[in-house]
Amino acid sequence: MSKLTALPKNVSEETMNKAIKEFVKILGADNVLIGAEEMVPYSKIMMAVDIKDHMPSLALQPSTKKEVVEIVKVCNKYVIPLWTFSTGKNMGYGTAAPAQKGSVILDLHKMNKIIEVNPDLCYAILEPGVTYQQLFDYIKEKGYKLWLSCPAPSAIASPVGNTMDRGVGYTPYGEHFMMQCGMEIVLADGTSFKTGMGGIENSTSWAVFKWGYGPSLDGIFTQSNYGICTKMGIWLMPEPPAFKPFCITFDKVEDVVEIVESLRPLRIANIIPNAFTIASTLYEAAGVVNRSDYVKGNRSITDEEIEKIKKDTGMGTWNVYAALYGTEEANELNWQIIKATLAKFKNAKFLTEKEMGHDPVFKYRSDLMKGHMTLQEFGLYNWRGGGGSMWFAPVSPAEGKHTLNQQALAKKIMNKYGFDYVAEFIVGWRDMHHIIDLLYDRNDPDQLKKAHDCYAELVHEFAKQGYGVYRTSSGFMDLVAETYGKDIHNVFQKIKRALDPKGILSPGKSGIY
């Protein structure tokens, strides 16, 4: 079939044609997408790799679990790789492109039923194609006093997809996998089961008690290719009586060490109940100012030019965002504790909605911290232009000493290749994610090559200093997997061989084949 844009490894065109006939019987011709034009939505990438190495062969769009089961059986029969995603909107982590060339895309966006939202027990059961916007609108329409926790570019993303990749949000429920309860999984042989309490017929507790009986399995299906999740339970946050978002700006680069040391105890004690963000000047400014007004050419931005942006925008070198959730009295008490804790910073500015209510960056951060829908983070992509973006996300303990060390290392490597350090730290309970957006012009072959090499060097050099990446794009999964060593990877592979002996489900996901 000459219309195929690619063929899977070790699969002939004749075999693919047989499989396609069976896919059409299962889904109908309209839901079996073949050809270059049909593959355009699945081949738009922002990572610094050649799309030819990640081109899918065709795409399937099931609407039911039964159809997923039948598709998996066909793929198992013909040993055809199947790359699964919920909505494919994971922009900085590879979008919809498979790790292995020629994989058949299993696009689950049409499986978009909200099965249940329980306003009393505060949970939802969802299919993978449900978007945050869809769930948000449903809750609002029903008048339920429930809040979501969502990632930054939330509206078009999937709660199931984000949780399966262990994504995070900005409310007290921001550790999304921690707030997941119950999965329905289809395995590579077409069998299916429910985790946790779901094995009990007519279970009353599937979405409220995570553990069930025996080994807890939910975790092995996240960031893996052991099965396909067709339903998931997630916990929702009750709307608090009062919400107080705030921003605190700091002048000096060195301040970040003491920021973390001062606020970490308040975070662990839940005085600050959500993960707090420490955003650099460029991370905040990238969506609201034009780089070309400050930098000429493809070189990296200078410290002097960043100071000019700070002066023009009023932003700090570091901009801390967090929120308080509870009664107005409790929030005010905790606000005073936070201000007293940071009183040592003579140049710090304490800003709330009263001062910042109309500021677009503050509104964006406030919306994130109450689970409202936003796409504003996509404004980062205008900073450099050209559609290139890759998230580099190393993790460290929430200790101040790691901030300057990581910042200096990242900035040195990125500046070496002509890129800007656009980053933020997100401090959880005891961990700290360093979220760096490597922005470049994909239309410039030189920048494309440099971005690829820059990302690879970041992965290697951070790993040497004990910093592992918690998530990456489909073009760099093997590279990141190598940094975690052979011992754990061998275990991953043993599980893969047991559950998917032919290796058909998402080969290459997290470096597992």
Short mmCIF file of C-alpha atoms in Angstrom, two decimals, residues 5-6 45 49-56 100-102 442:
data_model
loop_
_atom_site.label_atom_id
_atom_site.label_comp_id
_atom_site.label_asym_id
_atom_site.label_seq_id
_atom_site.Cartn_x
_atom_site.Cartn_y
_atom_site.Cartn_z
CA THR A 5 4.18 7.09 5.15
CA ALA A 6 6.41 4.49 6.83
CA ILE A 45 6.96 17.78 16.48
CA VAL A 49 15.03 15.13 15.79
CA ASP A 50 14.22 14.25 12.19
CA ILE A 51 10.51 13.44 11.86
CA LYS A 52 11.45 10.75 9.32
CA ASP A 53 12.84 8.72 12.24
CA HIS A 54 9.52 9.02 14.11
CA MET A 55 6.99 8.91 11.29
CA PRO A 56 3.95 6.70 12.03
CA GLN A 100 9.87 3.92 16.86
CA LYS A 101 9.41 4.68 13.17
CA GLY A 102 6.48 2.99 11.45
CA ARG A 442 13.24 24.10 14.03
#
